[in-house]
Short mmCIF file of C-alpha atoms and ligand atoms in Angstrom, two decimals:
data_model
loop_
_atom_site.label_atom_id
_atom_site.label_comp_id
_atom_site.label_asym_id
_atom_site.label_seq_id
_atom_site.Cartn_x
_atom_site.Cartn_y
_atom_site.Cartn_z
CA MET A 163 1.64 2.01 -47.11
CA GLU A 164 -0.78 4.86 -47.69
CA ILE A 165 1.04 8.17 -48.30
CA ARG A 166 -1.67 10.25 -49.95
CA GLU A 167 -1.32 13.21 -47.57
CA SER A 168 2.43 13.36 -48.15
CA GLU A 169 1.89 13.20 -51.90
CA GLN A 170 -0.58 16.04 -51.84
CA LEU A 171 1.60 18.18 -49.59
CA PHE A 172 4.61 17.50 -51.77
CA SER A 173 2.85 18.66 -54.91
CA ARG A 174 1.74 21.87 -53.15
CA ALA A 175 5.21 22.33 -51.68
CA LYS A 176 6.97 21.97 -55.03
CA GLU A 177 5.03 24.94 -56.40
CA LEU A 178 6.16 27.14 -53.55
CA MET A 179 9.61 26.08 -52.42
CA PRO A 180 12.61 24.92 -54.44
CA GLY A 181 12.26 21.14 -54.57
CA GLY A 182 9.36 21.44 -52.13
CA VAL A 183 11.74 21.66 -49.18
CA ASN A 184 13.83 24.00 -47.06
CA SER A 185 16.97 21.84 -47.16
CA PRO A 186 17.95 19.76 -50.22
CA VAL A 187 18.42 16.23 -48.91
CA ARG A 188 14.85 16.18 -47.56
CA ALA A 189 13.51 16.22 -51.13
CA PHE A 190 14.42 12.54 -51.73
CA GLN A 191 16.09 13.61 -54.96
CA SER A 192 18.79 10.97 -54.83
CA VAL A 193 16.41 8.13 -53.96
CA GLY A 194 13.31 9.27 -55.86
CA GLY A 195 9.75 8.98 -54.62
CA THR A 196 7.74 11.10 -52.25
CA PRO A 197 9.29 12.55 -49.12
CA ARG A 198 7.24 11.84 -46.04
CA PHE A 199 5.76 14.92 -44.44
CA ILE A 200 6.19 14.52 -40.73
CA HIS A 201 3.38 15.41 -38.40
CA ARG A 202 4.97 14.53 -35.08
CA ALA A 203 7.77 12.62 -33.41
CA LYS A 204 8.14 10.88 -30.08
CA ASP A 205 11.02 8.82 -28.73
CA GLN A 206 12.42 6.66 -31.54
CA TYR A 207 9.44 7.17 -33.85
CA LEU A 208 8.40 9.57 -36.58
CA TYR A 209 4.75 9.78 -37.64
CA ASP A 210 3.86 11.15 -41.06
CA GLU A 211 0.74 13.06 -42.11
CA ASP A 212 -0.93 9.80 -43.16
CA GLY A 213 -0.38 8.39 -39.68
CA ASN A 214 2.38 5.94 -40.65
CA ALA A 215 4.97 5.29 -37.96
CA TYR A 216 8.67 4.85 -38.70
CA ILE A 217 11.65 3.88 -36.60
CA ASP A 218 13.71 7.02 -37.10
CA TYR A 219 17.39 6.61 -37.95
CA ILE A 220 17.94 10.28 -38.77
CA GLY A 221 17.18 11.96 -35.45
CA SER A 222 16.82 15.35 -37.15
CA TRP A 223 20.31 14.68 -38.59
CA GLY A 224 21.89 14.37 -35.18
CA PRO A 225 20.33 16.50 -32.45
CA MET A 226 17.93 13.91 -31.05
CA ILE A 227 20.43 11.66 -29.26
CA LEU A 228 17.86 11.13 -26.50
CA GLY A 229 15.10 10.39 -28.98
CA HIS A 230 12.36 12.82 -29.89
CA ASN A 231 10.68 15.07 -27.42
CA PRO A 232 11.96 13.73 -24.09
CA ASP A 233 9.49 14.92 -21.46
CA PHE A 234 12.06 16.72 -19.34
CA VAL A 235 13.35 18.76 -22.30
CA LEU A 236 9.80 19.59 -23.31
CA ASP A 237 8.95 20.66 -19.74
CA ALA A 238 11.97 22.96 -19.63
CA VAL A 239 10.96 24.58 -22.93
CA TRP A 240 7.32 25.03 -21.78
CA ASP A 241 8.62 26.64 -18.63
CA GLN A 242 10.92 28.99 -20.52
CA LEU A 243 8.21 30.15 -22.93
CA GLN A 244 6.42 32.13 -20.24
CA TYR A 245 9.41 34.45 -19.90
CA GLY A 246 9.46 35.52 -23.55
CA LEU A 247 10.88 34.27 -26.83
CA SER A 248 13.77 36.65 -27.40
CA TYR A 249 15.22 39.80 -25.84
CA GLY A 250 18.29 40.66 -27.87
CA ALA A 251 20.10 41.15 -24.58
CA ALA A 252 22.35 39.10 -22.31
CA THR A 253 20.78 36.32 -20.21
CA ALA A 254 21.75 34.04 -17.35
CA LEU A 255 20.99 31.09 -19.62
CA GLU A 256 23.86 32.01 -21.92
CA VAL A 257 26.25 32.07 -18.97
CA GLU A 258 24.94 28.66 -17.88
CA MET A 259 25.39 27.27 -21.36
CA ALA A 260 28.95 28.60 -21.62
CA GLU A 261 29.79 27.20 -18.18
CA LEU A 262 28.33 23.85 -19.05
CA ILE A 263 30.18 23.46 -22.35
CA THR A 264 33.51 24.68 -20.97
CA GLU A 265 33.13 22.27 -18.03
CA MET A 266 32.30 19.33 -20.27
CA VAL A 267 35.08 20.12 -22.77
CA PRO A 268 37.93 21.68 -20.79
CA TYR A 269 40.03 22.83 -23.76
CA VAL A 270 37.12 25.09 -24.74
CA GLU A 271 38.08 28.14 -22.71
CA MET A 272 35.69 30.56 -24.38
CA ILE A 273 32.66 30.06 -26.57
CA ARG A 274 30.28 32.06 -28.77
CA MET A 275 26.75 30.87 -29.49
CA VAL A 276 25.33 31.18 -33.01
CA ASN A 277 22.24 29.79 -34.77
CA SER A 278 23.51 26.99 -37.00
CA GLY A 279 26.48 24.80 -37.78
CA THR A 280 27.07 26.77 -40.97
CA GLU A 281 27.44 29.96 -38.99
CA ALA A 282 29.68 28.27 -36.44
CA VAL A 283 32.11 27.06 -39.10
CA MET A 284 32.09 30.31 -41.03
CA SER A 285 32.88 32.22 -37.85
CA ALA A 286 35.54 29.81 -36.58
CA ILE A 287 37.35 30.09 -39.91
CA ARG A 288 37.18 33.87 -39.68
CA ALA A 289 38.66 33.72 -36.18
CA ALA A 290 41.43 31.39 -37.38
CA ARG A 291 42.28 33.72 -40.24
CA GLY A 292 42.16 36.73 -37.95
CA PHE A 293 44.41 35.06 -35.39
CA THR A 294 47.04 33.77 -37.80
CA GLY A 295 46.89 36.64 -40.29
CA ARG A 296 46.78 33.99 -43.03
CA ASP A 297 44.13 33.37 -45.68
CA LYS A 298 44.34 29.77 -46.86
CA ILE A 299 42.37 26.96 -45.29
CA VAL A 300 42.58 23.21 -45.75
CA LYS A 301 39.47 21.06 -45.83
CA PHE A 302 38.96 17.44 -46.81
CA GLU A 303 37.08 16.14 -49.82
CA GLY A 304 33.71 14.78 -48.73
CA CYS A 305 33.66 16.66 -45.42
CA TYR A 306 30.67 18.95 -45.10
CA HIS A 307 31.02 22.14 -43.11
CA GLY A 308 27.77 23.90 -43.92
CA HIS A 309 26.99 26.07 -46.89
CA ALA A 310 29.18 29.15 -46.40
CA ASP A 311 30.76 30.10 -49.75
CA ALA A 312 34.33 29.18 -48.85
CA MET A 313 33.30 25.69 -47.71
CA LEU A 314 31.49 24.61 -50.87
CA VAL A 315 34.48 22.87 -52.33
CA LYS A 316 34.22 19.11 -52.65
CA ALA A 317 31.69 19.10 -49.84
CA GLY A 318 29.73 16.11 -48.61
CA SER A 319 26.07 15.70 -47.59
CA GLY A 320 23.49 17.09 -50.03
CA VAL A 321 26.22 18.54 -52.23
CA MET A 322 27.57 15.03 -52.67
CA THR A 323 24.34 13.26 -53.58
CA ALA A 324 23.15 16.04 -55.81
CA GLY A 325 26.34 15.53 -57.82
CA ILE A 326 27.18 19.21 -57.64
CA PRO A 327 30.96 19.38 -57.56
CA ASP A 328 30.71 22.97 -56.43
CA SER A 329 27.82 25.36 -56.17
CA SER A 330 27.02 27.99 -58.74
CA GLY A 331 26.72 31.46 -57.32
CA VAL A 332 29.96 31.14 -55.38
CA PRO A 333 32.46 33.66 -56.75
CA ARG A 334 35.78 32.11 -57.63
CA GLY A 335 37.45 34.50 -55.21
CA CYS A 336 35.55 32.98 -52.29
CA THR A 337 37.03 29.53 -52.76
CA ALA A 338 40.42 30.60 -54.09
CA ASP A 339 41.94 30.10 -50.64
CA THR A 340 40.20 26.79 -49.91
CA LEU A 341 42.58 23.88 -50.42
CA SER A 342 41.31 20.30 -50.55
CA ALA A 343 43.08 17.31 -49.10
CA VAL A 344 42.19 13.62 -49.00
CA TYR A 345 40.65 12.29 -45.78
CA ASN A 346 42.88 9.76 -44.01
CA ASP A 347 45.82 10.75 -46.23
CA LEU A 348 48.39 12.77 -44.29
CA ASP A 349 50.67 13.01 -47.34
CA SER A 350 48.01 15.03 -49.15
CA VAL A 351 48.03 17.51 -46.27
CA GLN A 352 51.81 17.57 -46.04
CA GLN A 353 52.00 18.48 -49.73
CA LEU A 354 49.75 21.48 -49.18
CA PHE A 355 51.83 22.64 -46.22
CA GLU A 356 55.01 22.27 -48.26
CA GLN A 357 53.48 24.28 -51.07
CA TYR A 358 52.17 27.03 -48.75
CA PRO A 359 54.26 26.75 -45.56
CA GLU A 360 53.33 30.20 -44.25
CA GLU A 361 49.91 30.81 -45.78
CA ILE A 362 47.64 28.19 -44.22
CA ALA A 363 45.51 29.57 -41.39
CA CYS A 364 43.85 26.33 -40.41
CA VAL A 365 42.99 22.75 -41.17
CA ILE A 366 39.32 21.98 -40.60
CA VAL A 367 38.20 18.38 -40.29
CA GLU A 368 35.26 16.31 -39.15
CA PRO A 369 36.99 14.07 -36.57
CA VAL A 370 34.67 11.34 -37.84
CA ALA A 371 33.53 12.19 -41.35
CA ALA A 372 29.77 11.79 -41.21
CA ASN A 373 28.65 13.55 -44.37
CA MET A 374 30.04 11.07 -46.91
CA GLY A 375 28.40 8.18 -45.13
CA VAL A 376 30.60 7.49 -42.13
CA VAL A 377 34.37 7.43 -42.54
CA VAL A 378 36.37 6.77 -39.41
CA PRO A 379 39.80 8.40 -39.04
CA LYS A 380 42.65 5.94 -39.40
CA GLU A 381 44.97 5.46 -36.45
CA GLY A 382 47.32 8.44 -36.35
CA PHE A 383 45.41 10.61 -38.83
CA LEU A 384 44.10 13.21 -36.38
CA GLN A 385 47.38 13.13 -34.48
CA GLY A 386 49.28 13.71 -37.71
CA LEU A 387 47.11 16.74 -38.45
CA ARG A 388 47.80 18.07 -34.97
CA GLN A 389 51.56 17.72 -35.45
CA MET A 390 51.55 19.31 -38.90
CA CYS A 391 49.49 22.26 -37.70
CA ASN A 392 51.93 22.78 -34.83
CA LYS A 393 54.90 22.59 -37.15
CA TYR A 394 53.55 25.11 -39.66
CA GLY A 395 51.84 27.47 -37.23
CA ALA A 396 48.33 26.68 -38.46
CA LEU A 397 45.29 26.10 -36.27
CA LEU A 398 43.43 22.80 -36.10
CA ILE A 399 39.64 23.07 -36.13
CA PHE A 400 37.46 20.10 -35.31
CA ASP A 401 34.05 20.46 -36.88
CA GLU A 402 32.07 18.60 -34.24
CA VAL A 403 28.65 19.70 -35.42
CA ILE A 404 27.74 16.00 -35.64
CA THR A 405 30.27 14.33 -33.33
CA GLY A 406 30.10 16.87 -30.49
CA PHE A 407 28.46 15.35 -27.40
CA ARG A 408 27.60 12.30 -29.53
CA LEU A 409 30.76 10.19 -29.46
CA LEU A 410 31.12 10.96 -25.78
CA ALA A 411 30.06 13.74 -23.43
CA ASN A 412 33.23 15.57 -24.48
CA GLY A 413 33.02 14.64 -28.15
CA ALA A 414 35.92 13.58 -30.33
CA VAL A 415 38.55 14.81 -27.89
CA GLY A 416 37.54 12.16 -25.41
CA TYR A 417 37.28 9.58 -28.11
CA PHE A 418 40.54 10.15 -29.96
CA GLY A 419 42.57 12.11 -27.41
CA ILE A 420 43.55 14.85 -29.84
CA THR A 421 42.91 18.47 -28.87
CA PRO A 422 42.11 21.04 -31.57
CA ASP A 423 42.58 24.80 -31.21
CA LEU A 424 38.99 25.59 -32.13
CA VAL A 425 35.84 23.52 -32.29
CA THR A 426 32.45 24.03 -33.89
CA TYR A 427 29.19 22.67 -32.53
CA GLY A 428 25.59 22.49 -33.69
CA LYS A 429 22.87 19.84 -33.81
CA ILE A 430 23.02 18.18 -30.33
CA ILE A 431 23.79 21.38 -28.42
CA GLY A 432 20.41 22.82 -29.38
CA GLY A 433 18.43 19.73 -28.42
CA GLY A 434 16.41 20.24 -31.61
CA MET A 435 16.33 24.04 -31.57
CA PRO A 436 18.45 26.03 -34.05
CA VAL A 437 21.77 26.48 -32.24
CA GLY A 438 25.43 26.42 -33.15
CA ALA A 439 28.59 27.46 -31.35
CA TYR A 440 32.30 27.89 -31.84
CA GLY A 441 34.96 28.08 -29.21
CA GLY A 442 38.37 26.98 -28.06
CA ARG A 443 41.57 28.65 -26.95
CA ARG A 444 41.11 31.87 -25.01
CA ASP A 445 43.85 33.71 -26.91
CA ILE A 446 42.02 33.03 -30.17
CA MET A 447 38.47 33.66 -28.95
CA GLN A 448 39.55 36.96 -27.39
CA LEU A 449 39.91 38.26 -30.91
CA VAL A 450 36.16 37.99 -31.49
CA ALA A 451 34.08 41.19 -31.35
CA PRO A 452 33.50 43.15 -29.19
CA LEU A 453 36.78 42.17 -27.48
CA GLY A 454 38.77 41.99 -30.68
CA SER A 455 38.85 42.72 -34.36
CA VAL A 456 37.12 39.60 -35.75
CA TYR A 457 33.55 40.70 -36.35
CA GLN A 458 30.68 38.30 -35.76
CA ALA A 459 27.16 38.94 -34.47
CA GLY A 460 23.63 37.51 -34.38
CA THR A 461 20.19 38.95 -33.62
CA LEU A 462 18.86 35.67 -32.24
CA SER A 463 22.15 34.17 -31.03
CA GLY A 464 21.86 32.65 -27.57
CA ASN A 465 18.07 32.66 -27.89
CA PRO A 466 16.64 31.88 -24.45
CA VAL A 467 14.27 29.10 -25.53
CA ALA A 468 16.99 27.45 -27.60
CA MET A 469 19.48 27.77 -24.74
CA ARG A 470 17.04 26.18 -22.31
CA ALA A 471 16.44 23.21 -24.62
CA GLY A 472 20.16 22.76 -25.27
CA ILE A 473 21.22 23.14 -21.65
CA THR A 474 18.62 20.62 -20.53
CA GLN A 475 19.76 18.00 -23.03
CA LEU A 476 23.48 18.61 -22.38
CA ARG A 477 23.00 18.44 -18.60
CA TYR A 478 21.30 15.11 -19.00
CA LEU A 479 24.14 13.80 -21.16
CA LYS A 480 26.70 15.01 -18.64
CA ALA A 481 24.88 13.28 -15.77
CA HIS A 482 24.15 10.07 -17.71
CA PRO A 483 27.29 8.71 -19.38
CA GLU A 484 25.43 5.41 -19.74
CA VAL A 485 23.58 7.02 -22.67
CA TYR A 486 26.78 6.61 -24.67
CA GLN A 487 27.14 2.94 -23.74
CA GLN A 488 23.53 2.42 -24.74
CA VAL A 489 23.69 4.09 -28.17
CA ASP A 490 27.05 2.46 -28.84
CA SER A 491 25.82 -1.03 -28.05
CA LEU A 492 22.66 -0.59 -30.13
CA SER A 493 24.75 0.64 -33.04
CA THR A 494 27.34 -2.10 -32.60
CA ARG A 495 24.53 -4.65 -32.86
CA LEU A 496 23.15 -2.89 -35.94
CA ARG A 497 26.56 -2.95 -37.60
CA SER A 498 27.32 -6.55 -36.72
CA GLY A 499 23.85 -7.64 -37.81
CA LEU A 500 24.21 -5.87 -41.16
CA THR A 501 27.70 -7.31 -41.60
CA ASP A 502 26.38 -10.84 -41.01
CA ILE A 503 23.55 -10.31 -43.49
CA ILE A 504 25.73 -9.00 -46.29
CA GLN A 505 28.25 -11.79 -45.78
CA GLN A 506 25.56 -14.42 -45.81
CA HIS A 507 24.05 -13.08 -49.03
CA HIS A 508 27.35 -12.13 -50.64
CA ALA A 509 26.07 -8.60 -51.05
CA ALA A 510 28.55 -6.06 -52.41
CA CYS A 511 28.33 -3.90 -49.29
CA THR A 512 30.55 -2.48 -46.57
CA VAL A 513 29.55 -1.42 -43.08
CA ASN A 514 31.37 1.53 -41.51
CA GLY A 515 30.86 3.24 -38.21
CA VAL A 516 31.91 4.26 -34.75
CA GLY A 517 29.81 4.95 -31.67
CA SER A 518 26.25 5.80 -32.67
CA LEU A 519 27.21 6.70 -36.26
CA SER A 520 26.96 4.01 -38.93
CA CYS A 521 26.71 3.60 -42.69
CA LEU A 522 25.86 0.72 -45.01
CA TYR A 523 27.69 1.41 -48.27
CA PHE A 524 26.69 -0.39 -51.42
CA THR A 525 30.25 -1.17 -52.41
CA ALA A 526 32.34 -4.20 -51.45
CA GLU A 527 35.54 -2.14 -51.23
CA PRO A 528 36.67 -0.49 -47.98
CA VAL A 529 35.51 3.12 -47.70
CA THR A 530 38.23 5.36 -46.26
CA ASP A 531 37.79 8.64 -48.14
CA TYR A 532 35.67 10.54 -50.65
CA ALA A 533 36.86 8.63 -53.72
CA SER A 534 36.09 5.23 -52.20
CA ALA A 535 32.73 6.46 -50.86
CA LYS A 536 31.82 7.59 -54.36
CA GLN A 537 32.23 3.99 -55.56
CA ALA A 538 28.94 3.12 -53.86
CA ASP A 539 26.12 1.97 -56.12
CA ILE A 540 23.48 4.66 -55.70
CA ALA A 541 20.83 2.69 -57.58
CA ALA A 542 21.26 -0.27 -55.24
CA PHE A 543 21.01 2.01 -52.22
CA ARG A 544 17.83 3.53 -53.63
CA GLN A 545 16.11 0.13 -53.82
CA TYR A 546 17.18 -0.82 -50.33
CA PHE A 547 16.15 2.57 -48.95
CA HIS A 548 12.62 2.30 -50.31
CA PHE A 549 12.18 -1.27 -49.17
CA MET A 550 13.23 -0.31 -45.65
CA LEU A 551 11.08 2.83 -45.64
CA ASP A 552 8.03 0.86 -46.76
CA HIS A 553 8.72 -1.55 -43.91
CA GLY A 554 8.95 1.25 -41.38
CA SER A 555 12.67 2.04 -41.01
CA TYR A 556 13.40 5.64 -41.89
CA PHE A 557 17.01 6.13 -42.98
CA GLY A 558 18.58 9.26 -44.43
CA PRO A 559 17.37 9.47 -48.05
CA SER A 560 20.89 9.32 -49.46
CA GLN A 561 23.75 6.81 -49.56
CA PHE A 562 26.01 9.43 -48.02
CA GLU A 563 24.23 10.12 -44.75
CA SER A 564 24.87 8.53 -41.39
CA ILE A 565 22.49 6.20 -39.59
CA PHE A 566 21.83 7.89 -36.23
CA VAL A 567 20.78 5.83 -33.24
CA SER A 568 19.32 7.42 -30.12
CA ASN A 569 18.97 6.44 -26.53
CA ALA A 570 15.23 5.94 -27.12
CA HIS A 571 15.85 3.10 -29.58
CA THR A 572 15.58 -0.39 -28.17
CA MET A 573 17.22 -3.66 -29.15
CA ARG A 574 13.80 -4.66 -30.47
CA ASP A 575 13.88 -1.77 -32.95
CA ILE A 576 17.32 -2.77 -34.11
CA GLU A 577 16.28 -6.42 -34.51
CA LYS A 578 13.16 -5.40 -36.43
CA THR A 579 15.27 -3.31 -38.80
CA LEU A 580 17.79 -6.15 -39.18
CA SER A 581 15.03 -8.64 -39.89
CA ASP A 582 13.67 -6.37 -42.65
CA ALA A 583 17.18 -5.94 -44.04
CA GLU A 584 17.53 -9.73 -44.01
CA ASP A 585 14.29 -9.99 -46.01
CA TYR A 586 15.57 -7.42 -48.47
CA PHE A 587 18.90 -9.12 -49.10
CA SER A 588 17.37 -12.59 -49.28
CA GLY A 589 14.92 -11.27 -51.89
CA LYS A 590 11.77 -11.92 -49.87
C1 LIG B 115 25.23 19.73 -40.30
C2 LIG B 115 26.66 20.11 -40.37
C3 LIG B 115 27.07 21.44 -40.55
C4 LIG B 115 26.09 22.53 -40.84
O1 LIG B 115 25.19 22.74 -39.81
P1 LIG B 115 23.79 23.49 -40.13
O2 LIG B 115 23.18 23.66 -38.78
O3 LIG B 115 23.04 22.58 -41.04
O4 LIG B 115 24.13 24.78 -40.78
C5 LIG B 115 28.40 21.73 -40.45
N1 LIG B 115 29.31 20.77 -40.22
C6 LIG B 115 28.97 19.48 -40.05
C7 LIG B 115 30.02 18.47 -39.74
C8 LIG B 115 27.64 19.11 -40.16
O5 LIG B 115 27.30 17.82 -40.04
#
């Protein structure tokens, strides 16, 4: 595979941007080699600057559940452009977006649009602290909630692969109130509540942890969190930046039947544009400025072009529940195919996943939390990753990222990827 253009761009990029990128995991640091510079994307494919095509299993890290550049989303964006890019004033589109989300997810009574998942989480935590008058927060090791200071404690995603336990530049005071618990381990949460019964403002959790690979909540885990939060007067926040509108049209609530107090969104709700949101109970959201005392603002928040893209994608998802059956069945086939291959070749691997989120871990042991995810053999993943990339399947360049499948993928794509994986494990 010829990648000369990407190589040249990467060497220019490295002179000008840290690691040559604007977000760490894109730099291929944990797998080595040259990141592909992407020229365009359509449906299930990415095309790099050398003209190579890849079946894309990243989907911009989640937003592209309908595949890249669906014509009807593109048409809506073209149409919106003629009216202007930003006004810094209220629009009908924001009302439509708020109506759509609160209709699709009924426990979301009020919502605030922001520009990224990081901002959504940071703001939801502020609202939770403002509402409860408490400072401490509980997060889980290996869950990623964006890069706000308070959240960079045992975080997943790029922080996990880079091997940075924490980030430098975060004052100790900023994380002093961030408590870490073990995913899928209710006792670890109970201990924190017993230690600080009246100080914990909220528990924030990815209802499916999708930033340490993919770790599915054990039966009763989310329910246990709900009960503990109720008992100790803390709020439960679902960080649905990945799972929102991906597991089902109403996200994790529909899937697991547990209702949080607040929820954060990102990725899918922007349809590929930079959008985030947080929302939930009216009595909590009424505390947000200008109604209440929790300050939060944004120059470009609710940007009209971004709203139009997001609304168009969400409307489609609402009207086409079969999208979820489709991505689930493609992913189920991917997982069962990979499971067959690793069994047949006695590979020390484990397949995790739910819905359209999957992960192939290079460890034979079950992966249920951060510690077990960390057992994965990074060097083995690296080899597999490059083999698959060279054969045209583009996975997240890290052991600890999810495989995302879109509605534009076909069973043929999945079978092609499985057949390459079969070649890899059989040593062809
Ligand atoms: C991606 C992600 C974030 C951060 O979103 P950005 O838009 O990258 O700031 C937060 N939480 C979860 C669960 C995520 O996957």
